[in-house]
Amino acid sequence: NYEEFLRRTTDPRLQQLLLVPEGESTLYAVSSTASLDFRDSAFVPTRGLFATAFVEWARTLRSQSVDVADVSQRFTSHHLRVTLSSSSYLPISNAVILAAQVRAGRVMHLADDSKTYPNRQYFLGGPDSMRAYLQEAFIPQDVAEAIQADPALSPDAVLRGGDAFVLLRGELRYPMWGTLHGGLFVEFGNLWADASTMNPFDLRPT
C-alpha cells in the first residue's frame, strides 16, 4: 500500500519525492508572492522588517481512479494556499540583536470533494521552523489527539502534513568570539491536518 510505505520510510528525500496521490495525476498550480523588505541587510540583518504574502491556486487536471478497500476513488484537488510571514529585527546594542517572526498559513478548498495535494501541505520541524523537532517530523495537533484517544494508533504510522499552521519565533543573537555568534531562541507553533480544527491559541512550545 502506497500510504503505508510512505508512513514507514525514514528517508526524507524519498518522502519528499513520494508526496503525491496514489496513481497517476496531473496538478496545475499558479502562485504569486509579494514582499516588503526594510532590512539593513538581506544576509545578516540587524534592524528592519521583512514581510511576505504567498498565494497559490492549484487544481488537478486529471487523476487516475484507484481501489482503496475495494472502493474506487479518484483524488481531486482544487484549493487556494495562503501563507503570510513577517520578520522584524531590533538592535539591543551594537552587537546584540533581537529577532522575531510570525508565520501562518492555511489551505482553503474550492470544491466539496477537494483534498490537498500532499506536496502542497504544510510541514513543521527542522531549523527553519520548530527546531526541537526533526525535519518535517511535527505531528499535527488533531492527529496527535486522535493518537492519544486510540492506543492502537502509532505515531510512526501517520502522515505529518497539515492544511493550517501558526508559528511564532523569537531569537536573541549575541557575539561570542570573533565571527562566532550564539543565539537563545523560543518558538511556539502548531499544525492542523484539518484546517477547520485550527485554534491559533493552542500552540506547542520549543
Coordinates of C-alpha atoms in Angstrom, one line a residue:
N1 CA 0.0 0.0 0.0
Y2 CA 1.4 3.4 -1.0
E3 CA 0.4 5.3 2.0
E4 CA 1.7 2.7 4.4
F5 CA 5.0 2.7 2.6
L6 CA 5.2 6.5 2.8
R7 CA 4.5 6.3 6.6
R8 CA 7.2 3.8 7.2
T9 CA 10.0 5.2 5.1
T10 CA 12.6 7.2 7.1
D11 CA 14.5 8.7 4.1
P12 CA 13.4 12.4 4.0
R13 CA 14.4 12.7 0.3
L14 CA 12.3 9.7 -0.6
Q15 CA 9.4 11.1 1.5
Q16 CA 9.5 14.3 -0.5
L17 CA 9.5 12.5 -3.8
L18 CA 6.5 10.4 -2.8
L19 CA 4.3 13.3 -1.6
V20 CA 1.8 12.7 -4.4
P21 CA -1.5 10.8 -4.5
E22 CA -1.6 7.1 -5.3
G23 CA -2.0 6.5 -9.1
E24 CA -1.3 8.9 -12.0
S25 CA -2.4 12.5 -11.6
T26 CA -1.7 15.9 -13.1
L27 CA -1.8 19.1 -11.0
Y28 CA -1.7 22.6 -12.3
A29 CA -0.7 25.4 -10.0
V30 CA -0.2 29.2 -10.3
S31 CA 1.4 31.2 -7.5
S32 CA 2.2 34.8 -6.7
T33 CA 4.4 36.3 -4.0
A34 CA 4.6 39.9 -2.7
S35 CA 7.2 41.1 -0.3
L36 CA 8.3 44.2 1.6
D37 CA 11.9 44.5 2.6
F38 CA 13.1 47.2 5.0
R39 CA 16.1 45.3 6.4
D40 CA 19.5 46.8 6.5
S41 CA 21.0 43.6 5.1
A42 CA 19.4 40.6 3.4
F43 CA 22.1 38.2 4.6
V44 CA 22.8 39.3 8.2
P45 CA 20.0 41.8 9.2
T46 CA 20.4 43.8 12.4
R47 CA 17.4 46.1 12.1
G48 CA 14.3 46.5 10.0
L49 CA 11.2 44.5 8.8
F50 CA 10.7 41.8 6.2
A51 CA 7.1 40.7 5.2
T52 CA 5.9 38.3 2.5
A53 CA 2.5 37.1 1.3
F54 CA 2.2 34.0 -0.8
V55 CA -0.9 32.8 -2.6
E56 CA -1.2 29.6 -4.8
W57 CA -4.1 28.3 -6.7
A58 CA -3.9 24.6 -7.5
R59 CA -6.2 22.2 -9.3
T60 CA -5.9 18.6 -10.6
L61 CA -6.5 18.4 -14.4
R62 CA -6.8 14.6 -14.3
S63 CA -6.4 11.8 -11.8
Q64 CA -6.5 8.0 -12.1
S65 CA -9.1 6.0 -10.2
V66 CA -7.6 3.7 -7.6
D67 CA -9.1 1.0 -5.5
V68 CA -8.9 1.6 -1.7
A69 CA -10.5 -1.1 0.4
D70 CA -12.3 -2.4 -2.7
V71 CA -13.8 1.1 -3.3
S72 CA -12.8 3.0 -6.4
Q73 CA -11.7 6.5 -5.6
R74 CA -10.4 9.5 -7.6
F75 CA -8.1 12.1 -6.0
T76 CA -9.4 15.6 -6.7
S77 CA -7.7 18.8 -5.6
H78 CA -8.9 22.4 -6.1
H79 CA -7.7 24.8 -3.5
L80 CA -6.0 28.1 -2.5
R81 CA -2.9 28.1 -0.3
V82 CA -2.2 31.3 1.5
T83 CA 1.0 31.9 3.6
L84 CA 1.8 35.1 5.5
S85 CA 5.1 35.8 7.1
S86 CA 6.6 38.8 9.0
S87 CA 10.1 39.1 10.5
S88 CA 11.5 42.1 12.5
Y89 CA 15.0 42.8 13.8
L90 CA 15.7 45.2 16.7
P91 CA 19.2 46.0 17.8
I92 CA 19.6 45.9 21.6
S93 CA 23.2 47.1 21.4
N94 CA 25.8 47.3 18.6
A95 CA 26.2 43.5 18.7
V96 CA 23.1 42.1 20.3
I97 CA 20.1 41.6 18.1
L98 CA 16.5 40.6 18.9
A99 CA 14.8 38.9 16.0
A100 CA 11.1 37.9 15.9
Q101 CA 9.0 36.2 13.3
V102 CA 5.3 35.4 12.9
R103 CA 4.2 32.9 10.2
A104 CA 0.8 31.4 9.4
G105 CA -0.7 29.5 6.5
R106 CA -4.0 27.9 5.5
V107 CA -5.3 25.8 2.6
M108 CA -8.8 26.8 1.5
H109 CA -10.7 24.3 -0.6
L110 CA -12.8 25.5 -3.5
A111 CA -14.7 22.3 -4.1
D112 CA -16.6 19.9 -1.8
D113 CA -14.6 16.9 -2.8
S114 CA -11.2 18.6 -2.8
K115 CA -8.3 17.2 -0.9
T116 CA -4.9 18.9 -0.5
Y117 CA -2.3 17.6 -2.9
P118 CA 0.3 16.0 -0.5
N119 CA 3.2 18.1 -1.6
R120 CA 1.1 21.3 -1.1
Q121 CA 0.5 20.6 2.6
Y122 CA 2.4 22.4 5.4
F123 CA 5.0 20.7 7.5
L124 CA 6.8 21.8 10.7
G125 CA 10.0 20.7 12.2
G126 CA 13.6 21.5 11.4
P127 CA 15.9 24.5 11.6
D128 CA 13.6 26.8 9.6
S129 CA 10.5 26.2 11.9
M130 CA 10.3 24.2 15.1
R131 CA 14.0 23.5 15.9
A132 CA 13.3 20.9 18.7
Y133 CA 11.8 18.5 16.1
L134 CA 13.5 16.7 13.3
Q135 CA 12.9 17.9 9.7
E136 CA 9.1 17.8 9.0
A137 CA 8.6 15.4 11.9
F138 CA 6.0 17.5 13.8
I139 CA 2.6 15.6 14.2
P140 CA -0.5 17.8 13.5
Q141 CA -2.5 18.6 16.6
D142 CA -5.7 16.9 15.6
V143 CA -3.8 13.8 14.5
A144 CA -1.9 13.8 17.9
E145 CA -5.2 13.9 19.7
A146 CA -6.5 11.0 17.7
I147 CA -3.4 9.0 18.7
Q148 CA -3.9 9.8 22.3
A149 CA -7.6 8.7 22.1
D150 CA -6.8 5.4 20.3
P151 CA -3.9 3.4 21.7
A152 CA -3.9 1.3 18.6
L153 CA -2.7 4.2 16.5
S154 CA 1.1 4.6 16.3
P155 CA 2.9 8.0 15.9
D156 CA 5.1 6.3 13.3
A157 CA 2.2 5.3 11.2
V158 CA 0.6 8.8 10.5
L159 CA 1.2 11.3 7.7
R160 CA 2.5 14.6 9.2
G161 CA 1.3 17.2 6.7
G162 CA -1.4 19.7 7.5
D163 CA -3.8 22.3 6.0
A164 CA -3.1 25.0 8.5
F165 CA -0.2 26.2 10.8
V166 CA 0.8 29.0 13.1
L167 CA 4.4 29.7 14.1
L168 CA 5.9 32.4 16.4
R169 CA 9.6 32.6 16.8
G170 CA 11.9 34.8 18.9
E171 CA 15.7 34.8 19.0
L172 CA 18.4 36.8 20.8
R173 CA 21.7 36.8 18.9
Y174 CA 24.9 37.8 20.5
P175 CA 28.7 37.7 19.8
M176 CA 30.9 35.0 21.4
W177 CA 34.3 35.2 19.9
G178 CA 35.5 36.7 16.6
T179 CA 32.9 35.9 14.0
L180 CA 31.3 33.2 16.1
H181 CA 27.9 34.2 17.4
G182 CA 25.4 32.4 19.7
G183 CA 21.6 32.6 20.0
L184 CA 18.9 32.0 22.5
F185 CA 15.6 31.1 20.9
V186 CA 12.0 30.3 21.8
E187 CA 9.3 29.1 19.4
F188 CA 5.6 28.5 19.7
G189 CA 3.8 26.7 16.9
N190 CA 1.2 24.2 15.8
L191 CA -0.1 22.3 12.8
W192 CA -3.5 21.0 11.9
A193 CA -4.3 18.3 9.3
D194 CA -7.9 19.6 9.1
A195 CA -7.9 23.4 8.9
S196 CA -11.4 23.5 10.4
T197 CA -10.0 22.3 13.8
M198 CA -7.4 25.1 13.8
N199 CA -7.0 27.0 17.1
P200 CA -4.3 29.7 16.8
F201 CA -4.1 30.0 20.6
D202 CA -3.3 26.3 21.0
L203 CA 0.5 26.3 20.4
R204 CA 3.3 24.0 21.5
P205 CA 6.5 25.5 22.8
T206 CA 10.1 24.9 21.9

